[in-house]
Amino acid sequence: MTEHDQHAEERPALNQPDHPDPRESGEDQGRQQAAQDNGAQVSTGSETAGIPEAAIPELVIISGMSGAGRSTAAKCLEDLGWFVVDNLPPALIPTMVELGARSQGNVARIAVVVDVRGRRFFDNLRESLADLEAKNVTRRIVFLESSDEALVRRFESVRRPHPLQGDGRIVDGIAAERELLRELRGDADLVIDTSSLNVHELRAKMDAQFAGEEEPELRATVMSFGFKYGLPVDADLVADMRFLPNPHWVPELRPYTGLNEEVAAYVFNQPGAKEFLDRYAELLRLIAAGYRREGKRYVTIAIGCTGGKHRSVAMSEKLAARLAAEGVETVVVHRDMGRE
């Protein structure tokens, strides 16, 4: 479903002629007229009446920066058995969910890719999301992010213009797109920064979030990083380990990382290290409870030190173990370990 030629065949079916076939039902005609309306809100309140709540499919909306990996993320969900629709106008998302609900369980999970190619419809996305929430549709937003430098390299490598650059440069299109997507990024349940990820690593992240049959209450990514390489743009929470002495200045520890037992022991024998772990874990329990109440299912916790090699790595490992022991499904990523 994610191939361009397949979408090209699907989209015309959403735009019916001005004079519908008289044999079609009034409900079909209404849906066709809504599809013609260049993004006018499609109301499905009457259409979903009488449908059991259990029949309403799960919905994931994939969006983000052009060139950040939306197609790869969509293909991954398709491989996991999701029904994927690329570049669907946001106003038609409730209609797609309603059709899935009427499929008698054949379409239980729907993924929709929304991007700036449908920008004339983009203003209706918030209304569609509110409509879905009113109908108790379980929906999640996955936002693919990437740095300007990485996006420029990707567009130049394929020799294609950015869809919003017009007569300007690639960076002008990227800036315009960031502004257009700013609010949606803030509403996202999961933000994935693909600046330093290859295709396989992005697929692994998607698999980690969606491959499980049972949805956990909260999933956490604990990421160590080095401040000298920049903050992770997809971090929800950031903690700074530079208040601890740096093992880099201990000659016998310098070659090793925070995964080494001697390095970890050195870090946690420093004043304040164990106290920080205990109190930060307690703080995260409070935050996690709030995230669950607000329906947020994913959190990225970034733990930083100077180079992302010793202190942040050791603390990330201990913190992840604490979270896992408390029933939070946790993935550990050491972003900058090995860069020196």
PDB file of N, CA, C and O in Angstrom, residues 87-153:
ATOM      1  N   ASN A  87      -0.176   9.535   2.205  1.00  0.00           N
ATOM      2  CA  ASN A  87      -0.618  10.854   1.747  1.00  0.00           C
ATOM      3  C   ASN A  87      -2.139  10.980   1.680  1.00  0.00           C
ATOM      4  O   ASN A  87      -2.691  11.523   0.731  1.00  0.00           O
ATOM      5  N   LEU A  88      -2.818  10.474   2.695  1.00  0.00           N
ATOM      6  CA  LEU A  88      -4.269  10.626   2.767  1.00  0.00           C
ATOM      7  C   LEU A  88      -4.607  12.015   3.294  1.00  0.00           C
ATOM      8  O   LEU A  88      -4.058  12.441   4.311  1.00  0.00           O
ATOM      9  N   PRO A  89      -5.506  12.772   2.633  1.00  0.00           N
ATOM     10  CA  PRO A  89      -5.903  14.075   3.175  1.00  0.00           C
ATOM     11  C   PRO A  89      -6.444  13.906   4.593  1.00  0.00           C
ATOM     12  O   PRO A  89      -7.265  13.023   4.849  1.00  0.00           O
ATOM     13  N   PRO A  90      -5.998  14.735   5.537  1.00  0.00           N
ATOM     14  CA  PRO A  90      -6.424  14.561   6.925  1.00  0.00           C
ATOM     15  C   PRO A  90      -7.928  14.543   7.116  1.00  0.00           C
ATOM     16  O   PRO A  90      -8.435  13.853   8.005  1.00  0.00           O
ATOM     17  N   ALA A  91      -8.668  15.284   6.299  1.00  0.00           N
ATOM     18  CA  ALA A  91     -10.117  15.319   6.443  1.00  0.00           C
ATOM     19  C   ALA A  91     -10.757  13.959   6.199  1.00  0.00           C
ATOM     20  O   ALA A  91     -11.892  13.716   6.622  1.00  0.00           O
ATOM     21  N   LEU A  92     -10.038  13.074   5.504  1.00  0.00           N
ATOM     22  CA  LEU A  92     -10.600  11.766   5.188  1.00  0.00           C
ATOM     23  C   LEU A  92     -10.176  10.683   6.178  1.00  0.00           C
ATOM     24  O   LEU A  92     -10.574   9.524   6.026  1.00  0.00           O
ATOM     25  N   ILE A  93      -9.375  11.034   7.178  1.00  0.00           N
ATOM     26  CA  ILE A  93      -8.951  10.027   8.152  1.00  0.00           C
ATOM     27  C   ILE A  93     -10.142   9.421   8.892  1.00  0.00           C
ATOM     28  O   ILE A  93     -10.228   8.198   9.031  1.00  0.00           O
ATOM     29  N   PRO A  94     -11.109  10.226   9.405  1.00  0.00           N
ATOM     30  CA  PRO A  94     -12.262   9.607  10.075  1.00  0.00           C
ATOM     31  C   PRO A  94     -13.036   8.656   9.167  1.00  0.00           C
ATOM     32  O   PRO A  94     -13.533   7.625   9.624  1.00  0.00           O
ATOM     33  N   THR A  95     -13.137   9.004   7.883  1.00  0.00           N
ATOM     34  CA  THR A  95     -13.825   8.116   6.950  1.00  0.00           C
ATOM     35  C   THR A  95     -13.075   6.801   6.794  1.00  0.00           C
ATOM     36  O   THR A  95     -13.681   5.725   6.751  1.00  0.00           O
ATOM     37  N   MET A  96     -11.741   6.868   6.716  1.00  0.00           N
ATOM     38  CA  MET A  96     -10.944   5.651   6.611  1.00  0.00           C
ATOM     39  C   MET A  96     -11.134   4.768   7.845  1.00  0.00           C
ATOM     40  O   MET A  96     -11.256   3.545   7.747  1.00  0.00           O
ATOM     41  N   VAL A  97     -11.166   5.387   9.022  1.00  0.00           N
ATOM     42  CA  VAL A  97     -11.379   4.620  10.254  1.00  0.00           C
ATOM     43  C   VAL A  97     -12.758   3.979  10.249  1.00  0.00           C
ATOM     44  O   VAL A  97     -12.928   2.823  10.649  1.00  0.00           O
ATOM     45  N   GLU A  98     -13.757   4.721   9.779  1.00  0.00           N
ATOM     46  CA  GLU A  98     -15.121   4.185   9.727  1.00  0.00           C
ATOM     47  C   GLU A  98     -15.213   2.993   8.780  1.00  0.00           C
ATOM     48  O   GLU A  98     -15.861   1.983   9.081  1.00  0.00           O
ATOM     49  N   LEU A  99     -14.533   3.096   7.636  1.00  0.00           N
ATOM     50  CA  LEU A  99     -14.534   1.970   6.696  1.00  0.00           C
ATOM     51  C   LEU A  99     -13.833   0.759   7.304  1.00  0.00           C
ATOM     52  O   LEU A  99     -14.258  -0.380   7.109  1.00  0.00           O
ATOM     53  N   GLY A 100     -12.750   1.009   8.052  1.00  0.00           N
ATOM     54  CA  GLY A 100     -12.077  -0.091   8.725  1.00  0.00           C
ATOM     55  C   GLY A 100     -12.964  -0.748   9.764  1.00  0.00           C
ATOM     56  O   GLY A 100     -12.950  -1.975   9.940  1.00  0.00           O
ATOM     57  N   ALA A 101     -13.761   0.086  10.468  1.00  0.00           N
ATOM     58  CA  ALA A 101     -14.662  -0.451  11.479  1.00  0.00           C
ATOM     59  C   ALA A 101     -15.727  -1.342  10.864  1.00  0.00           C
ATOM     60  O   ALA A 101     -16.232  -2.263  11.514  1.00  0.00           O
ATOM     61  N   ARG A 102     -16.083  -1.087   9.611  1.00  0.00           N
ATOM     62  CA  ARG A 102     -17.103  -1.880   8.937  1.00  0.00           C
ATOM     63  C   ARG A 102     -16.529  -3.095   8.200  1.00  0.00           C
ATOM     64  O   ARG A 102     -17.243  -3.773   7.476  1.00  0.00           O
ATOM     65  N   SER A 103     -15.234  -3.342   8.382  1.00  0.00           N
ATOM     66  CA  SER A 103     -14.598  -4.455   7.665  1.00  0.00           C
ATOM     67  C   SER A 103     -14.715  -5.780   8.397  1.00  0.00           C
ATOM     68  O   SER A 103     -14.102  -6.757   7.985  1.00  0.00           O
ATOM     69  N   GLN A 104     -15.486  -5.794   9.489  1.00  0.00           N
ATOM     70  CA  GLN A 104     -15.703  -7.009  10.273  1.00  0.00           C
ATOM     71  C   GLN A 104     -14.390  -7.610  10.770  1.00  0.00           C
ATOM     72  O   GLN A 104     -14.184  -8.821  10.732  1.00  0.00           O
ATOM     73  N   GLY A 105     -13.495  -6.719  11.221  1.00  0.00           N
ATOM     74  CA  GLY A 105     -12.240  -7.169  11.808  1.00  0.00           C
ATOM     75  C   GLY A 105     -11.124  -7.411  10.823  1.00  0.00           C
ATOM     76  O   GLY A 105      -9.997  -7.720  11.232  1.00  0.00           O
ATOM     77  N   ASN A 106     -11.371  -7.266   9.520  1.00  0.00           N
ATOM     78  CA  ASN A 106     -10.318  -7.487   8.526  1.00  0.00           C
ATOM     79  C   ASN A 106      -9.284  -6.367   8.512  1.00  0.00           C
ATOM     80  O   ASN A 106      -8.153  -6.571   8.069  1.00  0.00           O
ATOM     81  N   VAL A 107      -9.683  -5.182   8.954  1.00  0.00           N
ATOM     82  CA  VAL A 107      -8.749  -4.052   9.044  1.00  0.00           C
ATOM     83  C   VAL A 107      -8.762  -3.579  10.496  1.00  0.00           C
ATOM     84  O   VAL A 107      -9.542  -2.706  10.878  1.00  0.00           O
ATOM     85  N   ALA A 108      -7.904  -4.172  11.311  1.00  0.00           N
ATOM     86  CA  ALA A 108      -7.888  -3.874  12.746  1.00  0.00           C
ATOM     87  C   ALA A 108      -6.899  -2.776  13.093  1.00  0.00           C
ATOM     88  O   ALA A 108      -7.008  -2.153  14.151  1.00  0.00           O
ATOM     89  N   ARG A 109      -5.912  -2.533  12.211  1.00  0.00           N
ATOM     90  CA  ARG A 109      -4.882  -1.535  12.486  1.00  0.00           C
ATOM     91  C   ARG A 109      -4.598  -0.753  11.213  1.00  0.00           C
ATOM     92  O   ARG A 109      -4.280  -1.332  10.175  1.00  0.00           O
ATOM     93  N   ILE A 110      -4.716   0.564  11.310  1.00  0.00           N
ATOM     94  CA  ILE A 110      -4.543   1.447  10.148  1.00  0.00           C
ATOM     95  C   ILE A 110      -3.417   2.432  10.446  1.00  0.00           C
ATOM     96  O   ILE A 110      -3.369   3.027  11.525  1.00  0.00           O
ATOM     97  N   ALA A 111      -2.524   2.597   9.482  1.00  0.00           N
ATOM     98  CA  ALA A 111      -1.470   3.615   9.559  1.00  0.00           C
ATOM     99  C   ALA A 111      -1.663   4.582   8.397  1.00  0.00           C
ATOM    100  O   ALA A 111      -1.819   4.151   7.249  1.00  0.00           O
ATOM    101  N   VAL A 112      -1.666   5.864   8.694  1.00  0.00           N
ATOM    102  CA  VAL A 112      -1.881   6.898   7.682  1.00  0.00           C
ATOM    103  C   VAL A 112      -0.672   7.823   7.662  1.00  0.00           C
ATOM    104  O   VAL A 112      -0.243   8.319   8.709  1.00  0.00           O
ATOM    105  N   VAL A 113      -0.091   8.045   6.483  1.00  0.00           N
ATOM    106  CA  VAL A 113       1.025   8.970   6.325  1.00  0.00           C
ATOM    107  C   VAL A 113       0.468  10.325   5.922  1.00  0.00           C
ATOM    108  O   VAL A 113      -0.229  10.446   4.911  1.00  0.00           O
ATOM    109  N   VAL A 114       0.739  11.340   6.739  1.00  0.00           N
ATOM    110  CA  VAL A 114       0.273  12.704   6.481  1.00  0.00           C
ATOM    111  C   VAL A 114       1.502  13.595   6.356  1.00  0.00           C
ATOM    112  O   VAL A 114       2.357  13.608   7.237  1.00  0.00           O
ATOM    113  N   ASP A 115       1.604  14.334   5.258  1.00  0.00           N
ATOM    114  CA  ASP A 115       2.787  15.175   5.057  1.00  0.00           C
ATOM    115  C   ASP A 115       2.429  16.393   4.241  1.00  0.00           C
ATOM    116  O   ASP A 115       1.270  16.606   3.897  1.00  0.00           O
ATOM    117  N   VAL A 116       3.443  17.184   3.930  1.00  0.00           N
ATOM    118  CA  VAL A 116       3.200  18.464   3.268  1.00  0.00           C
ATOM    119  C   VAL A 116       2.769  18.320   1.815  1.00  0.00           C
ATOM    120  O   VAL A 116       2.362  19.297   1.209  1.00  0.00           O
ATOM    121  N   ARG A 117       2.846  17.105   1.260  1.00  0.00           N
ATOM    122  CA  ARG A 117       2.303  16.944  -0.090  1.00  0.00           C
ATOM    123  C   ARG A 117       0.803  17.207  -0.098  1.00  0.00           C
ATOM    124  O   ARG A 117       0.231  17.589  -1.116  1.00  0.00           O
ATOM    125  N   GLY A 118       0.158  16.994   1.049  1.00  0.00           N
ATOM    126  CA  GLY A 118      -1.261  17.301   1.172  1.00  0.00           C
ATOM    127  C   GLY A 118      -1.493  18.572   1.970  1.00  0.00           C
ATOM    128  O   GLY A 118      -2.445  18.656   2.730  1.00  0.00           O
ATOM    129  N   ARG A 119      -0.631  19.583   1.781  1.00  0.00           N
ATOM    130  CA  ARG A 119      -0.668  20.760   2.645  1.00  0.00           C
ATOM    131  C   ARG A 119      -1.968  21.550   2.523  1.00  0.00           C
ATOM    132  O   ARG A 119      -2.347  22.254   3.454  1.00  0.00           O
ATOM    133  N   ARG A 120      -2.675  21.483   1.403  1.00  0.00           N
ATOM    134  CA  ARG A 120      -3.930  22.225   1.313  1.00  0.00           C
ATOM    135  C   ARG A 120      -4.999  21.611   2.210  1.00  0.00           C
ATOM    136  O   ARG A 120      -6.002  22.241   2.515  1.00  0.00           O
ATOM    137  N   PHE A 121      -4.770  20.348   2.633  1.00  0.00           N
ATOM    138  CA  PHE A 121      -5.692  19.704   3.551  1.00  0.00           C
ATOM    139  C   PHE A 121      -5.189  19.737   4.998  1.00  0.00           C
ATOM    140  O   PHE A 121      -5.891  19.322   5.903  1.00  0.00           O
ATOM    141  N   PHE A 122      -3.963  20.233   5.196  1.00  0.00           N
ATOM    142  CA  PHE A 122      -3.292  20.016   6.471  1.00  0.00           C
ATOM    143  C   PHE A 122      -3.981  20.742   7.631  1.00  0.00           C
ATOM    144  O   PHE A 122      -3.955  20.280   8.770  1.00  0.00           O
ATOM    145  N   ASP A 123      -4.607  21.880   7.347  1.00  0.00           N
ATOM    146  CA  ASP A 123      -5.262  22.631   8.406  1.00  0.00           C
ATOM    147  C   ASP A 123      -6.404  21.854   9.048  1.00  0.00           C
ATOM    148  O   ASP A 123      -6.820  22.153  10.159  1.00  0.00           O
ATOM    149  N   ASN A 124      -6.926  20.854   8.353  1.00  0.00           N
ATOM    150  CA  ASN A 124      -8.055  20.091   8.887  1.00  0.00           C
ATOM    151  C   ASN A 124      -7.620  18.955   9.791  1.00  0.00           C
ATOM    152  O   ASN A 124      -8.462  18.266  10.358  1.00  0.00           O
ATOM    153  N   LEU A 125      -6.315  18.734   9.945  1.00  0.00           N
ATOM    154  CA  LEU A 125      -5.855  17.596  10.734  1.00  0.00           C
ATOM    155  C   LEU A 125      -6.312  17.706  12.181  1.00  0.00           C
ATOM    156  O   LEU A 125      -6.776  16.721  12.769  1.00  0.00           O
ATOM    157  N   ARG A 126      -6.189  18.881  12.780  1.00  0.00           N
ATOM    158  CA  ARG A 126      -6.581  19.021  14.179  1.00  0.00           C
ATOM    159  C   ARG A 126      -8.064  18.721  14.374  1.00  0.00           C
ATOM    160  O   ARG A 126      -8.453  18.081  15.347  1.00  0.00           O
ATOM    161  N   GLU A 127      -8.912  19.176  13.446  1.00  0.00           N
ATOM    162  CA  GLU A 127     -10.335  18.875  13.540  1.00  0.00           C
ATOM    163  C   GLU A 127     -10.590  17.386  13.422  1.00  0.00           C
ATOM    164  O   GLU A 127     -11.424  16.823  14.142  1.00  0.00           O
ATOM    165  N   SER A 128      -9.854  16.715  12.533  1.00  0.00           N
ATOM    166  CA  SER A 128     -10.020  15.277  12.378  1.00  0.00           C
ATOM    167  C   SER A 128      -9.603  14.541  13.642  1.00  0.00           C
ATOM    168  O   SER A 128     -10.252  13.579  14.063  1.00  0.00           O
ATOM    169  N   LEU A 129      -8.504  14.981  14.272  1.00  0.00           N
ATOM    170  CA  LEU A 129      -8.048  14.338  15.504  1.00  0.00           C
ATOM    171  C   LEU A 129      -9.073  14.517  16.617  1.00  0.00           C
ATOM    172  O   LEU A 129      -9.319  13.595  17.402  1.00  0.00           O
ATOM    173  N   ALA A 130      -9.682  15.698  16.694  1.00  0.00           N
ATOM    174  CA  ALA A 130     -10.720  15.917  17.700  1.00  0.00           C
ATOM    175  C   ALA A 130     -11.931  15.036  17.437  1.00  0.00           C
ATOM    176  O   ALA A 130     -12.543  14.493  18.372  1.00  0.00           O
ATOM    177  N   ASP A 131     -12.269  14.860  16.166  1.00  0.00           N
ATOM    178  CA  ASP A 131     -13.379  13.990  15.793  1.00  0.00           C
ATOM    179  C   ASP A 131     -13.102  12.550  16.205  1.00  0.00           C
ATOM    180  O   ASP A 131     -13.956  11.850  16.752  1.00  0.00           O
ATOM    181  N   LEU A 132     -11.859  12.095  15.967  1.00  0.00           N
ATOM    182  CA  LEU A 132     -11.483  10.733  16.343  1.00  0.00           C
ATOM    183  C   LEU A 132     -11.530  10.540  17.854  1.00  0.00           C
ATOM    184  O   LEU A 132     -11.985   9.511  18.350  1.00  0.00           O
ATOM    185  N   GLU A 133     -11.068  11.554  18.586  1.00  0.00           N
ATOM    186  CA  GLU A 133     -11.079  11.454  20.047  1.00  0.00           C
ATOM    187  C   GLU A 133     -12.507  11.357  20.572  1.00  0.00           C
ATOM    188  O   GLU A 133     -12.787  10.598  21.505  1.00  0.00           O
ATOM    189  N   ALA A 134     -13.421  12.105  19.968  1.00  0.00           N
ATOM    190  CA  ALA A 134     -14.819  12.059  20.390  1.00  0.00           C
ATOM    191  C   ALA A 134     -15.441  10.687  20.145  1.00  0.00           C
ATOM    192  O   ALA A 134     -16.392  10.298  20.825  1.00  0.00           O
ATOM    193  N   LYS A 135     -14.903   9.949  19.176  1.00  0.00           N
ATOM    194  CA  LYS A 135     -15.424   8.625  18.858  1.00  0.00           C
ATOM    195  C   LYS A 135     -14.642   7.511  19.557  1.00  0.00           C
ATOM    196  O   LYS A 135     -14.785   6.341  19.210  1.00  0.00           O
ATOM    197  N   ASN A 136     -13.761   7.903  20.506  1.00  0.00           N
ATOM    198  CA  ASN A 136     -12.989   6.924  21.287  1.00  0.00           C
ATOM    199  C   ASN A 136     -12.081   6.070  20.416  1.00  0.00           C
ATOM    200  O   ASN A 136     -11.866   4.886  20.692  1.00  0.00           O
ATOM    201  N   VAL A 137     -11.560   6.666  19.357  1.00  0.00           N
ATOM    202  CA  VAL A 137     -10.614   5.954  18.494  1.00  0.00           C
ATOM    203  C   VAL A 137      -9.221   6.045  19.121  1.00  0.00           C
ATOM    204  O   VAL A 137      -8.744   7.135  19.448  1.00  0.00           O
ATOM    205  N   THR A 138      -8.575   4.893  19.312  1.00  0.00           N
ATOM    206  CA  THR A 138      -7.210   4.878  19.824  1.00  0.00           C
ATOM    207  C   THR A 138      -6.270   5.298  18.711  1.00  0.00           C
ATOM    208  O   THR A 138      -6.137   4.612  17.707  1.00  0.00           O
ATOM    209  N   ARG A 139      -5.635   6.439  18.884  1.00  0.00           N
ATOM    210  CA  ARG A 139      -4.736   6.913  17.824  1.00  0.00           C
ATOM    211  C   ARG A 139      -3.420   7.348  18.449  1.00  0.00           C
ATOM    212  O   ARG A 139      -3.352   7.821  19.579  1.00  0.00           O
ATOM    213  N   ARG A 140      -2.340   7.177  17.672  1.00  0.00           N
ATOM    214  CA  ARG A 140      -1.010   7.615  18.069  1.00  0.00           C
ATOM    215  C   ARG A 140      -0.370   8.366  16.922  1.00  0.00           C
ATOM    216  O   ARG A 140      -0.630   8.051  15.762  1.00  0.00           O
ATOM    217  N   ILE A 141       0.453   9.346  17.252  1.00  0.00           N
ATOM    218  CA  ILE A 141       1.146  10.125  16.238  1.00  0.00           C
ATOM    219  C   ILE A 141       2.637   9.830  16.342  1.00  0.00           C
ATOM    220  O   ILE A 141       3.239   9.986  17.401  1.00  0.00           O
ATOM    221  N   VAL A 142       3.226   9.372  15.236  1.00  0.00           N
ATOM    222  CA  VAL A 142       4.665   9.139  15.148  1.00  0.00           C
ATOM    223  C   VAL A 142       5.259  10.240  14.282  1.00  0.00           C
ATOM    224  O   VAL A 142       4.843  10.430  13.136  1.00  0.00           O
ATOM    225  N   PHE A 143       6.227  10.969  14.840  1.00  0.00           N
ATOM    226  CA  PHE A 143       6.832  12.096  14.117  1.00  0.00           C
ATOM    227  C   PHE A 143       8.287  11.778  13.827  1.00  0.00           C
ATOM    228  O   PHE A 143       9.068  11.509  14.742  1.00  0.00           O
ATOM    229  N   LEU A 144       8.659  11.807  12.542  1.00  0.00           N
ATOM    230  CA  LEU A 144      10.029  11.555  12.112  1.00  0.00           C
ATOM    231  C   LEU A 144      10.762  12.887  11.982  1.00  0.00           C
ATOM    232  O   LEU A 144      10.347  13.767  11.231  1.00  0.00           O
ATOM    233  N   GLU A 145      11.847  13.021  12.754  1.00  0.00           N
ATOM    234  CA  GLU A 145      12.622  14.249  12.832  1.00  0.00           C
ATOM    235  C   GLU A 145      14.023  13.998  12.288  1.00  0.00           C
ATOM    236  O   GLU A 145      14.501  12.870  12.255  1.00  0.00           O
ATOM    237  N   SER A 146      14.700  15.052  11.845  1.00  0.00           N
ATOM    238  CA  SER A 146      16.089  14.934  11.431  1.00  0.00           C
ATOM    239  C   SER A 146      16.696  16.328  11.400  1.00  0.00           C
ATOM    240  O   SER A 146      15.984  17.332  11.287  1.00  0.00           O
ATOM    241  N   SER A 147      18.021  16.393  11.511  1.00  0.00           N
ATOM    242  CA  SER A 147      18.701  17.686  11.492  1.00  0.00           C
ATOM    243  C   SER A 147      18.680  18.280  10.085  1.00  0.00           C
ATOM    244  O   SER A 147      18.543  17.562   9.086  1.00  0.00           O
ATOM    245  N   ASP A 148      18.854  19.608  10.018  1.00  0.00           N
ATOM    246  CA  ASP A 148      18.897  20.269   8.710  1.00  0.00           C
ATOM    247  C   ASP A 148      20.028  19.705   7.853  1.00  0.00           C
ATOM    248  O   ASP A 148      19.855  19.487   6.645  1.00  0.00           O
ATOM    249  N   GLU A 149      21.192  19.474   8.484  1.00  0.00           N
ATOM    250  CA  GLU A 149      22.344  18.968   7.726  1.00  0.00           C
ATOM    251  C   GLU A 149      22.057  17.609   7.103  1.00  0.00           C
ATOM    252  O   GLU A 149      22.365  17.372   5.926  1.00  0.00           O
ATOM    253  N   ALA A 150      21.435  16.716   7.895  1.00  0.00           N
ATOM    254  CA  ALA A 150      21.128  15.383   7.371  1.00  0.00           C
ATOM    255  C   ALA A 150      20.101  15.454   6.249  1.00  0.00           C
ATOM    256  O   ALA A 150      20.222  14.757   5.232  1.00  0.00           O
ATOM    257  N   LEU A 151      19.103  16.312   6.396  1.00  0.00           N
ATOM    258  CA  LEU A 151      18.072  16.429   5.365  1.00  0.00           C
ATOM    259  C   LEU A 151      18.642  16.992   4.075  1.00  0.00           C
ATOM    260  O   LEU A 151      18.307  16.515   2.975  1.00  0.00           O
ATOM    261  N   VAL A 152      19.507  18.004   4.188  1.00  0.00           N
ATOM    262  CA  VAL A 152      20.125  18.570   2.985  1.00  0.00           C
ATOM    263  C   VAL A 152      20.940  17.498   2.267  1.00  0.00           C
ATOM    264  O   VAL A 152      20.865  17.367   1.032  1.00  0.00           O
ATOM    265  N   ARG A 153      21.724  16.718   3.013  1.00  0.00           N
ATOM    266  CA  ARG A 153      22.516  15.652   2.388  1.00  0.00           C
ATOM    267  C   ARG A 153      21.619  14.654   1.654  1.00  0.00           C
ATOM    268  O   ARG A 153      21.938  14.224   0.531  1.00  0.00           O
TER     269      ARG A 153
END
